[in-house]
Amino acid sequence: MDKNTTQHSLLDRLKAHAASESIPMHMPGHKRNTALLGTDLPYNIDITEIDGFDNLHGASGILNEYMEEITEFYGTERSFYLVNGSTCGILAGIRAATKRGGKIAIGRNCHKSVYHAIELFGLEAVYLMPEMDEAFGIHGGISTASIADTLKKNPDTQLVVLTSPTYEGVVSDIATIAEICHAQGIPLMVDEAHGSHFNYSEHFPTSATALGADIVIQSLHKTLPSLTMTSLAHLTGDLIRPEELARQLAIFESSSPSYVLMASIDRCFRLLRDEGEQLFENYNKRLTDFSEKMEQLQHLKVLCHGNDSSAAHPNFFDFDQGKILIAAQGTGLTGQKLSEMLRSEYHIEMEMAYGDHALAMTSVCDTDAAMDALVDALLAIDGTLDSLNGEHSPNDGTLFFALPEKQCEIWQALESEKVDFPIENAIGQTAAEYVWAYPPGIPLLVPGEWIRDGFVRQIHTLLEKGTKVYSNADGLPKNIRIMRQEILAQ
C-alpha cells in the first residue's frame, strides 16, 4: 500500500470538502446548511458516498486504504469498519460461519445479540457455562476443559462464540481454546467488545486477534477514544471467507454508513498508532496508583485492585485492570445505592450498578483529576460504613446464575403460542421471552428455557436492589410470557 495515499485522515478530507464550493445535490437532507441549522452538530462533515469518498460496502478507494492500514497494524487477514456497533459484527460473523439450522456453542454469558443471531438463523444452541467466582458473585472465564468436553460431545458444532473480556474484565484462555476448536476444524469467534484497547499495550491482556480467534469483534467506543457505535470486525486465519463476512456485514450494517463515525474510527486509530505508547503508559500509571490507594479500603472491595488480587480468583485466566468493579456486599449498601451516592455527592457517573456491585469503566482519556476524584469518593464512602453494620448477603443479588434447562430452541419458543402468566406461578413453565439486565445485556432467561424457583428469587432480589430488569413483553415484575405447554408437548 502506498503510504502517501493515507497521509490525510478521513476527517481532513471531510473538512476540505466542507470548505470547497461543492453544491450538495445529494443526501443527507440537511445539505450542510449550518446557516439554518447551526454548528452544534457536525453537519459540515456529514456526507454520503459521493465521488472521491468510496463506499464502505464495496470499498476500493480511501475507505479500503484506511481499513488496510488497520489490517496491517493489527496483523489480521481483514479488518472492517463497523458503524452499527458491535451488534452488527456479531450478527454478520455468526451468519458467515454457520449454516441455517446448524449447531453453535456459546458462552451462556454472551451478549443478547448472539442470542438474536441464534433466533434469526434457526440455530441449535449448546451452552458453555462460565466458571463462577464465588468471592464477588460474578462470572469467571470459560474453562478449556468445558470447551473440549462440549466439542467432544457435539462434533457437529459449526462455531464457538465466547465473550472475553467480560463486562467486569475477566479474560479466558483464548489461545488454548482456539487450538481446541481448530483441532476439529471449528472456527472461534470472540466478542472482545470490551477489550479493544488490548491491541495497544502490554499492560493489558493480549487481544484475541493475536491468539488464534477467527473472528474478533471490538467496540472502539467502549474503551478507546471513539464515538458511540464505532467498532471493528477482524478476520484471521482461513476458516471464514472474507468475502462472505463482507457480504453479511452489508446485510446487517446500514447501507448509509455515517462518515462522521468512520472519521472517528480513523482518528482513534491514528491517535493510538502515533501516540498510544505514551498514552497507555500514563493510563497504566493512573490505574497502578488507583490500585495502591484502594488498599486503604476497610469495607468496600475492588476486583483485582487494592487488597484484592488475581490470586484470589483462580478461575480468571487474565484480568483487564481497566475495569473497576466495586463490591458493597456486607456493607448495607446496594450497588445502586453506591452508584447514587457517587452521582449525587461526588458528581461521578458510573457505568453500571447491579445487585451489590457498581462498575466504573476507564480509558486512556481519564484524567489524573478524574481518577483522584474516584479514589477520594470511594475512601470517603468507605469511611462512613462502620455504622451500617451490614450483614453478609448471598450472591443472588448479582447476575450470578446456574444454567437453566433448555426445553426447546429459542426460535421454537418465540414462534409458539404464548400466554402472559403470573411470575409466582410460572415455576416449571417454559419461557417464551427474554429476560435480561441492561447493562450488560446478558440474558438471565432465554426463550425455550425452563423457569426455576431460583430464577424467580433472583429477579425479585435484583429488582429490590434497584437493578433494572427487562423482558420483551414488559410484564415484570408481575408477569412473564410462557409457552402454552400443549404446544411444547407436541
CSV table of C-alpha atoms in Angstrom, one decimal:
chain,number,residue,atom,x,y,z
A,1,MET,CA,0.0,0.0,0.0
A,2,ASP,CA,1.2,3.5,-0.9
A,3,LYS,CA,1.7,5.3,2.4
A,4,ASN,CA,1.1,8.6,0.7
A,5,THR,CA,-2.5,7.7,-0.1
A,6,THR,CA,-3.5,7.7,3.6
A,7,GLN,CA,-1.3,10.5,4.9
A,8,HIS,CA,-4.5,12.6,5.1
A,9,SER,CA,-7.0,11.5,7.7
A,10,LEU,CA,-10.7,11.0,6.7
A,11,LEU,CA,-11.5,13.9,8.9
A,12,ASP,CA,-9.1,16.1,7.0
A,13,ARG,CA,-10.7,15.1,3.7
A,14,LEU,CA,-14.2,15.8,5.1
A,15,LYS,CA,-13.2,19.2,6.3
A,16,ALA,CA,-11.6,20.0,3.0
A,17,HIS,CA,-14.7,19.0,1.2
A,18,ALA,CA,-16.9,21.1,3.5
A,19,ALA,CA,-14.7,24.1,2.7
A,20,SER,CA,-15.0,23.6,-1.0
A,21,GLU,CA,-17.6,25.2,-3.2
A,22,SER,CA,-19.3,21.9,-3.9
A,23,ILE,CA,-23.1,22.2,-4.0
A,24,PRO,CA,-24.7,19.1,-2.4
A,25,MET,CA,-27.4,17.8,-4.6
A,26,HIS,CA,-27.3,14.6,-2.7
A,27,MET,CA,-28.2,13.1,0.7
A,28,PRO,CA,-28.2,13.8,3.6
A,29,GLY,CA,-31.1,16.2,3.7
A,30,HIS,CA,-29.5,18.8,5.9
A,31,LYS,CA,-27.3,19.8,2.9
A,32,ARG,CA,-24.6,21.1,5.3
A,33,ASN,CA,-26.8,24.2,5.8
A,34,THR,CA,-25.3,25.5,9.0
A,35,ALA,CA,-26.8,28.9,8.4
A,36,LEU,CA,-30.1,27.3,9.1
A,37,LEU,CA,-29.2,24.5,11.4
A,38,GLY,CA,-26.3,26.0,13.4
A,39,THR,CA,-22.9,24.3,14.2
A,40,ASP,CA,-23.8,22.3,17.3
A,41,LEU,CA,-23.8,19.1,15.3
A,42,PRO,CA,-21.2,18.2,12.6
A,43,TYR,CA,-23.4,18.9,9.6
A,44,ASN,CA,-20.4,20.2,7.6
A,45,ILE,CA,-18.6,16.8,7.5
A,46,ASP,CA,-21.7,14.5,7.3
A,47,ILE,CA,-21.9,13.3,3.8
A,48,THR,CA,-22.9,10.3,1.8
A,49,GLU,CA,-21.0,8.1,-0.7
A,50,ILE,CA,-20.1,10.8,-3.2
A,51,ASP,CA,-17.2,10.9,-5.7
A,52,GLY,CA,-13.8,10.5,-4.0
A,53,PHE,CA,-15.2,9.2,-0.7
A,54,ASP,CA,-15.6,5.5,-1.6
A,55,ASN,CA,-18.3,3.1,-0.5
A,56,LEU,CA,-18.0,1.1,2.7
A,57,HIS,CA,-19.8,-2.0,1.4
A,58,GLY,CA,-17.6,-2.4,-1.7
A,59,ALA,CA,-14.7,-0.3,-0.7
A,60,SER,CA,-12.0,0.2,-3.3
A,61,GLY,CA,-10.8,3.7,-2.6
A,62,ILE,CA,-9.9,5.7,0.5
A,63,LEU,CA,-12.1,3.6,2.9
A,64,ASN,CA,-10.4,0.5,1.6
A,65,GLU,CA,-7.0,2.1,2.2
A,66,TYR,CA,-7.9,3.1,5.8
A,67,MET,CA,-9.1,-0.4,6.6
A,68,GLU,CA,-6.0,-1.9,5.1
A,69,GLU,CA,-3.9,0.3,7.4
A,70,ILE,CA,-5.8,-1.2,10.4
A,71,THR,CA,-5.4,-4.7,9.0
A,72,GLU,CA,-1.7,-4.2,8.6
A,73,PHE,CA,-1.3,-2.7,12.1
A,74,TYR,CA,-3.4,-5.4,13.8
A,75,GLY,CA,-1.9,-8.2,11.8
A,76,THR,CA,-5.2,-9.6,10.7
A,77,GLU,CA,-6.4,-11.2,7.5
A,78,ARG,CA,-9.0,-8.4,7.1
A,79,SER,CA,-10.4,-5.7,9.3
A,80,PHE,CA,-13.7,-3.9,8.7
A,81,TYR,CA,-15.2,-0.6,9.9
A,82,LEU,CA,-18.5,-1.1,11.8
A,83,VAL,CA,-20.8,1.9,12.3
A,84,ASN,CA,-23.8,0.0,13.8
A,85,GLY,CA,-21.8,-1.0,16.9
A,86,SER,CA,-20.5,-4.5,17.6
A,87,THR,CA,-24.0,-5.9,17.3
A,88,CYS,CA,-23.9,-5.9,13.5
A,89,GLY,CA,-20.5,-7.5,13.6
A,90,ILE,CA,-21.7,-10.3,15.8
A,91,LEU,CA,-24.7,-11.0,13.7
A,92,ALA,CA,-22.7,-11.0,10.5
A,93,GLY,CA,-19.9,-13.1,11.9
A,94,ILE,CA,-22.2,-15.8,13.2
A,95,ARG,CA,-24.1,-15.9,9.9
A,96,ALA,CA,-20.9,-16.1,7.9
A,97,ALA,CA,-19.6,-19.0,10.0
A,98,THR,CA,-22.8,-21.1,10.2
A,99,LYS,CA,-25.4,-22.8,8.1
A,100,ARG,CA,-29.1,-22.2,8.8
A,101,GLY,CA,-30.2,-24.7,11.4
A,102,GLY,CA,-26.7,-25.6,12.3
A,103,LYS,CA,-25.3,-26.1,15.8
A,104,ILE,CA,-23.4,-23.3,17.7
A,105,ALA,CA,-21.7,-23.5,21.1
A,106,ILE,CA,-21.8,-20.2,23.0
A,107,GLY,CA,-20.9,-18.9,26.4
A,108,ARG,CA,-24.1,-18.6,28.4
A,109,ASN,CA,-22.9,-15.1,29.4
A,110,CYS,CA,-22.8,-13.8,25.8
A,111,HIS,CA,-24.4,-10.6,24.8
A,112,LYS,CA,-28.1,-10.7,23.7
A,113,SER,CA,-27.1,-10.1,20.1
A,114,VAL,CA,-25.6,-13.6,20.0
A,115,TYR,CA,-29.0,-15.0,21.0
A,116,HIS,CA,-30.7,-12.9,18.4
A,117,ALA,CA,-28.4,-14.4,15.8
A,118,ILE,CA,-29.4,-17.9,17.0
A,119,GLU,CA,-33.0,-16.9,16.7
A,120,LEU,CA,-32.7,-15.3,13.3
A,121,PHE,CA,-30.8,-18.2,11.7
A,122,GLY,CA,-32.7,-21.1,13.4
A,123,LEU,CA,-29.5,-22.4,15.1
A,124,GLU,CA,-29.3,-25.1,17.7
A,125,ALA,CA,-27.6,-23.6,20.8
A,126,VAL,CA,-25.2,-25.6,23.1
A,127,TYR,CA,-24.3,-23.5,26.1
A,128,LEU,CA,-20.8,-23.2,27.7
A,129,MET,CA,-21.3,-22.2,31.3
A,130,PRO,CA,-18.6,-19.8,32.6
A,131,GLU,CA,-16.9,-20.8,35.9
A,132,MET,CA,-18.3,-18.9,38.9
A,133,ASP,CA,-16.3,-16.5,41.0
A,134,GLU,CA,-17.7,-17.1,44.5
A,135,ALA,CA,-15.8,-14.2,46.1
A,136,PHE,CA,-17.5,-11.5,44.0
A,137,GLY,CA,-20.5,-13.4,42.8
A,138,ILE,CA,-19.7,-12.9,39.1
A,139,HIS,CA,-18.9,-15.0,36.1
A,140,GLY,CA,-15.3,-16.1,35.6
A,141,GLY,CA,-13.8,-17.3,32.4
A,142,ILE,CA,-14.8,-20.2,30.1
A,143,SER,CA,-12.6,-23.2,31.0
A,144,THR,CA,-10.6,-25.0,28.4
A,145,ALA,CA,-11.9,-28.3,29.8
A,146,SER,CA,-15.5,-27.3,29.2
A,147,ILE,CA,-14.7,-26.3,25.6
A,148,ALA,CA,-13.0,-29.7,25.0
A,149,ASP,CA,-15.8,-31.6,26.6
A,150,THR,CA,-18.6,-29.7,24.7
A,151,LEU,CA,-16.9,-30.2,21.3
A,152,LYS,CA,-16.3,-33.9,22.0
A,153,LYS,CA,-20.0,-34.3,22.7
A,154,ASN,CA,-21.0,-32.1,19.8
A,155,PRO,CA,-18.6,-32.7,17.0
A,156,ASP,CA,-21.0,-31.2,14.5
A,157,THR,CA,-20.6,-27.7,16.1
A,158,GLN,CA,-20.1,-25.1,13.4
A,159,LEU,CA,-18.9,-22.2,15.6
A,160,VAL,CA,-17.9,-21.4,19.1
A,161,VAL,CA,-18.7,-17.9,20.5
A,162,LEU,CA,-17.2,-16.5,23.7
A,163,THR,CA,-17.1,-13.2,25.5
A,164,SER,CA,-13.6,-12.1,26.6
A,165,PRO,CA,-13.2,-9.9,28.4
A,166,THR,CA,-16.4,-9.9,30.3
A,167,TYR,CA,-18.1,-6.7,31.3
A,168,GLU,CA,-16.3,-7.0,34.6
A,169,GLY,CA,-12.9,-7.6,32.9
A,170,VAL,CA,-12.4,-11.4,33.1
A,171,VAL,CA,-10.4,-12.9,30.3
A,172,SER,CA,-10.5,-16.5,29.1
A,173,ASP,CA,-7.6,-18.6,27.8
A,174,ILE,CA,-8.3,-17.7,24.2
A,175,ALA,CA,-5.1,-19.2,22.7
A,176,THR,CA,-5.7,-22.7,24.1
A,177,ILE,CA,-9.4,-22.5,23.3
A,178,ALA,CA,-8.6,-21.6,19.7
A,179,GLU,CA,-6.3,-24.6,19.5
A,180,ILE,CA,-9.0,-26.9,20.8
A,181,CYS,CA,-11.5,-25.5,18.3
A,182,HIS,CA,-9.1,-25.7,15.3
A,183,ALA,CA,-8.1,-29.3,16.1
A,184,GLN,CA,-11.7,-30.1,15.0
A,185,GLY,CA,-11.8,-27.5,12.2
A,186,ILE,CA,-14.2,-25.4,14.1
A,187,PRO,CA,-13.8,-21.6,14.0
A,188,LEU,CA,-13.8,-19.4,17.2
A,189,MET,CA,-15.5,-16.1,17.4
A,190,VAL,CA,-14.6,-13.8,20.3
A,191,ASP,CA,-16.8,-10.9,21.4
A,192,GLU,CA,-14.0,-8.6,22.5
A,193,ALA,CA,-16.3,-5.6,22.6
A,194,HIS,CA,-14.8,-4.5,26.0
A,195,GLY,CA,-11.2,-5.2,25.0
A,196,SER,CA,-10.5,-3.0,22.0
A,197,HIS,CA,-7.6,-1.4,24.0
A,198,PHE,CA,-5.8,-4.8,24.3
A,199,ASN,CA,-4.0,-4.3,20.9
A,200,TYR,CA,-2.2,-1.2,22.1
A,201,SER,CA,-0.4,-2.0,25.3
A,202,GLU,CA,1.5,-4.8,27.1
A,203,HIS,CA,0.0,-3.6,30.3
A,204,PHE,CA,-3.3,-5.3,29.3
A,205,PRO,CA,-4.1,-8.9,28.2
A,206,THR,CA,-3.3,-9.9,24.7
A,207,SER,CA,-6.0,-9.4,22.1
A,208,ALA,CA,-7.8,-12.4,20.7
A,209,THR,CA,-6.7,-11.1,17.3
A,210,ALA,CA,-3.2,-12.3,18.1
A,211,LEU,CA,-4.3,-15.6,19.8
A,212,GLY,CA,-5.9,-17.5,17.0
A,213,ALA,CA,-9.5,-16.4,17.2
A,214,ASP,CA,-11.0,-16.5,13.7
A,215,ILE,CA,-13.5,-13.6,14.1
A,216,VAL,CA,-12.9,-10.9,16.7
A,217,ILE,CA,-15.4,-8.1,17.3
A,218,GLN,CA,-14.3,-4.9,19.2
A,219,SER,CA,-16.2,-1.9,20.3
A,220,LEU,CA,-13.9,1.0,19.9
A,221,HIS,CA,-16.3,3.3,21.7
A,222,LYS,CA,-16.4,1.3,24.9
A,223,THR,CA,-12.7,1.7,25.9
A,224,LEU,CA,-11.0,3.8,23.3
A,225,PRO,CA,-11.4,7.5,22.2
A,226,SER,CA,-14.0,7.0,19.5
A,227,LEU,CA,-17.7,7.9,19.1
A,228,THR,CA,-20.5,5.7,20.2
A,229,MET,CA,-21.5,2.9,17.7
A,230,THR,CA,-18.0,2.7,16.3
A,231,SER,CA,-16.5,-0.8,16.2
A,232,LEU,CA,-14.2,-3.1,14.3
A,233,ALA,CA,-14.6,-6.7,12.9
A,234,HIS,CA,-11.4,-8.6,12.5
A,235,LEU,CA,-10.9,-11.8,10.5
A,236,THR,CA,-7.8,-14.1,11.0
A,237,GLY,CA,-7.0,-17.5,9.6
A,238,ASP,CA,-8.7,-19.2,6.6
A,239,LEU,CA,-11.8,-20.9,8.2
A,240,ILE,CA,-14.1,-17.9,7.3
A,241,ARG,CA,-14.1,-16.5,3.8
A,242,PRO,CA,-13.5,-12.7,3.9
A,243,GLU,CA,-16.0,-12.1,1.1
A,244,GLU,CA,-18.7,-13.9,3.0
A,245,LEU,CA,-18.2,-11.8,6.1
A,246,ALA,CA,-18.2,-8.7,3.9
A,247,ARG,CA,-21.4,-9.8,2.3
A,248,GLN,CA,-23.1,-10.4,5.7
A,249,LEU,CA,-21.9,-7.1,7.0
A,250,ALA,CA,-23.7,-5.4,4.0
A,251,ILE,CA,-26.8,-7.2,5.2
A,252,PHE,CA,-26.7,-6.3,8.9
A,253,GLU,CA,-25.0,-2.9,8.7
A,254,SER,CA,-26.5,0.3,7.4
A,255,SER,CA,-26.2,0.9,3.7
A,256,SER,CA,-25.8,4.6,4.5
A,257,PRO,CA,-22.8,4.5,6.9
A,258,SER,CA,-22.0,7.6,8.8
A,259,TYR,CA,-18.9,9.4,7.6
A,260,VAL,CA,-18.7,11.2,10.9
A,261,LEU,CA,-18.5,7.8,12.7
A,262,MET,CA,-15.9,6.5,10.2
A,263,ALA,CA,-13.8,9.6,10.6
A,264,SER,CA,-14.0,8.9,14.4
A,265,ILE,CA,-12.6,5.4,13.8
A,266,ASP,CA,-9.8,6.7,11.6
A,267,ARG,CA,-8.9,9.4,14.1
A,268,CYS,CA,-8.9,7.0,17.0
A,269,PHE,CA,-6.6,4.6,15.2
A,270,ARG,CA,-4.2,7.3,14.1
A,271,LEU,CA,-4.0,8.8,17.6
A,272,LEU,CA,-3.2,5.5,19.2
A,273,ARG,CA,-0.8,4.3,16.5
A,274,ASP,CA,1.2,7.6,16.8
A,275,GLU,CA,0.8,8.4,20.5
A,276,GLY,CA,-0.5,5.3,22.0
A,277,GLU,CA,2.6,4.2,23.7
A,278,GLN,CA,2.8,7.2,25.9
A,279,LEU,CA,-0.9,7.5,26.4
A,280,PHE,CA,-1.0,3.9,27.7
A,281,GLU,CA,2.0,4.4,29.9
A,282,ASN,CA,0.2,7.3,31.6
A,283,TYR,CA,-3.0,5.2,31.8
A,284,ASN,CA,-1.2,2.3,33.4
A,285,LYS,CA,0.3,4.6,36.0
A,286,ARG,CA,-3.1,6.0,36.9
A,287,LEU,CA,-4.5,2.5,37.3
A,288,THR,CA,-1.5,1.4,39.4
A,289,ASP,CA,-1.8,4.5,41.6
A,290,PHE,CA,-5.6,3.9,42.0
A,291,SER,CA,-5.0,0.2,43.0
A,292,GLU,CA,-2.4,1.2,45.6
A,293,LYS,CA,-4.7,3.7,47.2
A,294,MET,CA,-7.6,1.2,47.3
A,295,GLU,CA,-5.5,-0.8,49.8
A,296,GLN,CA,-6.9,1.7,52.4
A,297,LEU,CA,-10.5,0.4,51.9
A,298,GLN,CA,-11.9,-1.3,55.0
A,299,HIS,CA,-15.3,-2.4,53.8
A,300,LEU,CA,-15.7,-1.9,50.1
A,301,LYS,CA,-13.8,-4.2,47.8
A,302,VAL,CA,-12.5,-3.6,44.3
A,303,LEU,CA,-12.0,-6.6,42.0
A,304,CYS,CA,-8.3,-7.3,41.4
A,305,HIS,CA,-7.3,-3.9,42.8
A,306,GLY,CA,-6.2,-2.8,46.3
A,307,ASN,CA,-6.2,-5.7,48.7
A,308,ASP,CA,-7.8,-8.0,46.2
A,309,SER,CA,-5.6,-9.7,43.7
A,310,SER,CA,-5.9,-12.2,40.8
A,311,ALA,CA,-4.6,-14.9,43.1
A,312,ALA,CA,-7.9,-14.8,44.9
A,313,HIS,CA,-9.7,-15.6,41.7
A,314,PRO,CA,-8.2,-18.9,40.4
A,315,ASN,CA,-10.7,-19.3,37.5
A,316,PHE,CA,-9.5,-16.0,36.0
A,317,PHE,CA,-7.0,-16.7,33.2
A,318,ASP,CA,-6.3,-13.0,33.0
A,319,PHE,CA,-7.9,-9.7,34.0
A,320,ASP,CA,-8.4,-6.3,32.5
A,321,GLN,CA,-7.2,-3.8,35.1
A,322,GLY,CA,-9.1,-1.0,33.3
A,323,LYS,CA,-12.4,-2.4,34.7
A,324,ILE,CA,-13.1,-1.2,38.3
A,325,LEU,CA,-15.8,-3.4,39.8
A,326,ILE,CA,-16.7,-2.3,43.3
A,327,ALA,CA,-18.4,-4.8,45.7
A,328,ALA,CA,-20.5,-3.4,48.5
A,329,GLN,CA,-21.6,-6.8,49.8
A,330,GLY,CA,-21.9,-6.9,53.5
A,331,THR,CA,-21.8,-3.1,53.9
A,332,GLY,CA,-25.5,-2.4,54.0
A,333,LEU,CA,-25.2,-0.7,50.6
A,334,THR,CA,-26.5,-2.0,47.3
A,335,GLY,CA,-24.7,-1.3,44.1
A,336,GLN,CA,-27.5,1.0,43.0
A,337,LYS,CA,-27.2,3.0,46.3
A,338,LEU,CA,-23.5,3.2,46.0
A,339,SER,CA,-23.8,4.5,42.4
A,340,GLU,CA,-26.4,7.1,43.5
A,341,MET,CA,-24.1,8.3,46.3
A,342,LEU,CA,-21.3,8.7,43.8
A,343,ARG,CA,-23.5,10.6,41.4
A,344,SER,CA,-25.3,12.9,43.8
A,345,GLU,CA,-22.5,13.6,46.3
A,346,TYR,CA,-19.4,13.4,44.1
A,347,HIS,CA,-20.6,14.0,40.6
A,348,ILE,CA,-19.3,10.6,39.4
A,349,GLU,CA,-21.5,8.7,36.9
A,350,MET,CA,-20.8,5.0,37.0
A,351,GLU,CA,-21.1,2.7,34.0
A,352,MET,CA,-23.4,0.2,35.7
A,353,ALA,CA,-24.9,-0.9,39.0
A,354,TYR,CA,-26.5,-4.3,39.7
A,355,GLY,CA,-27.1,-6.2,42.9
A,356,ASP,CA,-24.2,-5.4,45.3
A,357,HIS,CA,-21.9,-4.1,42.6
A,358,ALA,CA,-21.1,-0.9,40.8
A,359,LEU,CA,-18.8,-0.7,37.8
A,360,ALA,CA,-16.5,2.1,36.6
A,361,MET,CA,-15.1,1.9,33.1
A,362,THR,CA,-11.8,3.6,32.5
A,363,SER,CA,-9.7,4.5,29.4
A,364,VAL,CA,-6.7,6.5,28.2
A,365,CYS,CA,-8.9,9.6,28.3
A,366,ASP,CA,-9.4,9.6,32.0
A,367,THR,CA,-7.5,12.4,33.7
A,368,ASP,CA,-5.5,12.4,36.8
A,369,ALA,CA,-8.1,14.6,38.4
A,370,ALA,CA,-10.9,12.2,37.5
A,371,MET,CA,-9.1,9.2,38.9
A,372,ASP,CA,-8.2,11.1,42.1
A,373,ALA,CA,-11.9,12.1,42.4
A,374,LEU,CA,-12.9,8.4,42.3
A,375,VAL,CA,-10.3,7.5,44.8
A,376,ASP,CA,-11.4,10.2,47.2
A,377,ALA,CA,-15.1,9.4,46.8
A,378,LEU,CA,-14.6,5.7,47.5
A,379,LEU,CA,-12.4,6.3,50.5
A,380,ALA,CA,-14.9,8.8,51.9
A,381,ILE,CA,-17.8,6.5,51.4
A,382,ASP,CA,-15.9,3.6,52.9
A,383,GLY,CA,-15.2,5.7,55.9
A,384,THR,CA,-18.9,6.0,56.7
A,385,LEU,CA,-19.7,2.3,56.6
A,386,ASP,CA,-18.7,1.4,60.2
A,387,SER,CA,-22.1,2.5,61.4
A,388,LEU,CA,-24.1,0.5,58.9
A,389,ASN,CA,-23.1,-2.9,60.2
A,390,GLY,CA,-24.3,-4.6,57.1
A,391,GLU,CA,-24.7,-8.4,57.2
A,392,HIS,CA,-23.1,-10.7,54.6
A,393,SER,CA,-25.7,-11.1,51.8
A,394,PRO,CA,-25.9,-14.0,49.4
A,395,ASN,CA,-24.9,-13.8,45.8
A,396,ASP,CA,-28.4,-13.9,44.5
A,397,GLY,CA,-28.3,-10.1,44.2
A,398,THR,CA,-25.8,-10.4,41.4
A,399,LEU,CA,-26.0,-11.7,37.8
A,400,PHE,CA,-24.6,-15.0,39.1
A,401,PHE,CA,-26.8,-17.8,37.8
A,402,ALA,CA,-26.9,-21.5,37.2
A,403,LEU,CA,-27.6,-22.9,33.7
A,404,PRO,CA,-31.4,-23.2,33.1
A,405,GLU,CA,-32.6,-26.4,31.5
A,406,LYS,CA,-33.4,-25.9,27.8
A,407,GLN,CA,-36.8,-27.3,26.7
A,408,CYS,CA,-36.6,-26.3,23.1
A,409,GLU,CA,-34.7,-23.9,20.7
A,410,ILE,CA,-35.1,-20.2,21.0
A,411,TRP,CA,-36.9,-19.7,17.7
A,412,GLN,CA,-39.3,-22.5,18.5
A,413,ALA,CA,-40.3,-20.8,21.8
A,414,LEU,CA,-40.7,-17.4,20.1
A,415,GLU,CA,-42.8,-18.8,17.3
A,416,SER,CA,-45.0,-20.8,19.6
A,417,GLU,CA,-48.4,-19.8,21.1
A,418,LYS,CA,-47.7,-17.8,24.2
A,419,VAL,CA,-49.5,-16.6,27.3
A,420,ASP,CA,-48.7,-14.0,29.9
A,421,PHE,CA,-48.5,-15.7,33.3
A,422,PRO,CA,-48.0,-14.5,36.9
A,423,ILE,CA,-44.3,-15.0,37.6
A,424,GLU,CA,-45.0,-16.5,41.0
A,425,ASN,CA,-46.9,-19.3,39.3
A,426,ALA,CA,-44.5,-19.7,36.4
A,427,ILE,CA,-42.1,-22.1,38.1
A,428,GLY,CA,-41.9,-25.3,35.9
A,429,GLN,CA,-43.1,-23.4,32.8
A,430,THR,CA,-41.1,-22.7,29.7
A,431,ALA,CA,-40.1,-19.1,28.9
A,432,ALA,CA,-41.3,-17.6,25.6
A,433,GLU,CA,-39.4,-14.3,26.0
A,434,TYR,CA,-36.0,-13.0,27.0
A,435,VAL,CA,-35.3,-11.5,30.5
A,436,TRP,CA,-32.2,-9.5,30.9
A,437,ALA,CA,-30.5,-6.8,32.9
A,438,TYR,CA,-29.1,-3.9,30.9
A,439,PRO,CA,-26.4,-3.1,31.0
A,440,PRO,CA,-24.7,-5.5,30.4
A,441,GLY,CA,-27.4,-7.1,28.2
A,442,ILE,CA,-26.7,-10.7,29.2
A,443,PRO,CA,-30.0,-12.7,29.2
A,444,LEU,CA,-30.9,-14.1,32.6
A,445,LEU,CA,-33.5,-16.3,30.9
A,446,VAL,CA,-33.8,-17.3,27.2
A,447,PRO,CA,-36.9,-18.4,25.3
A,448,GLY,CA,-37.2,-22.1,25.5
A,449,GLU,CA,-35.6,-22.4,29.0
A,450,TRP,CA,-37.4,-23.9,32.0
A,451,ILE,CA,-38.3,-21.4,34.7
A,452,ARG,CA,-37.0,-22.4,38.1
A,453,ASP,CA,-37.7,-21.0,41.6
A,454,GLY,CA,-34.1,-19.8,41.8
A,455,PHE,CA,-34.7,-17.5,38.8
A,456,VAL,CA,-37.8,-16.0,40.3
A,457,ARG,CA,-35.9,-15.3,43.6
A,458,GLN,CA,-33.1,-13.8,41.6
A,459,ILE,CA,-35.4,-11.4,39.7
A,460,HIS,CA,-37.0,-10.2,43.0
A,461,THR,CA,-33.7,-9.7,44.6
A,462,LEU,CA,-32.3,-7.7,41.6
A,463,LEU,CA,-35.4,-5.5,41.5
A,464,GLU,CA,-35.3,-4.9,45.3
A,465,LYS,CA,-31.7,-3.8,45.0
A,466,GLY,CA,-32.6,-1.3,42.2
A,467,THR,CA,-31.2,-3.3,39.2
A,468,LYS,CA,-33.2,-2.6,36.0
A,469,VAL,CA,-34.5,-5.9,34.7
A,470,TYR,CA,-36.3,-6.1,31.3
A,471,SER,CA,-38.4,-8.6,29.4
A,472,ASN,CA,-39.8,-8.4,25.8
A,473,ALA,CA,-43.4,-8.3,27.0
A,474,ASP,CA,-42.5,-5.7,29.6
A,475,GLY,CA,-44.6,-7.6,32.2
A,476,LEU,CA,-42.1,-7.8,35.0
A,477,PRO,CA,-42.2,-7.9,38.0
A,478,LYS,CA,-45.7,-9.3,37.9
A,479,ASN,CA,-46.0,-11.4,34.7
A,480,ILE,CA,-43.7,-13.4,32.4
A,481,ARG,CA,-44.6,-14.7,28.9
A,482,ILE,CA,-44.5,-18.5,28.7
A,483,MET,CA,-45.2,-21.2,26.1
A,484,ARG,CA,-48.5,-23.0,26.1
A,485,GLN,CA,-47.5,-26.4,27.4
A,486,GLU,CA,-49.7,-28.3,25.0
A,487,ILE,CA,-47.7,-26.7,22.2
A,488,LEU,CA,-44.4,-27.8,23.8
A,489,ALA,CA,-45.7,-31.4,24.2
A,490,GLN,CA,-46.4,-31.9,20.5
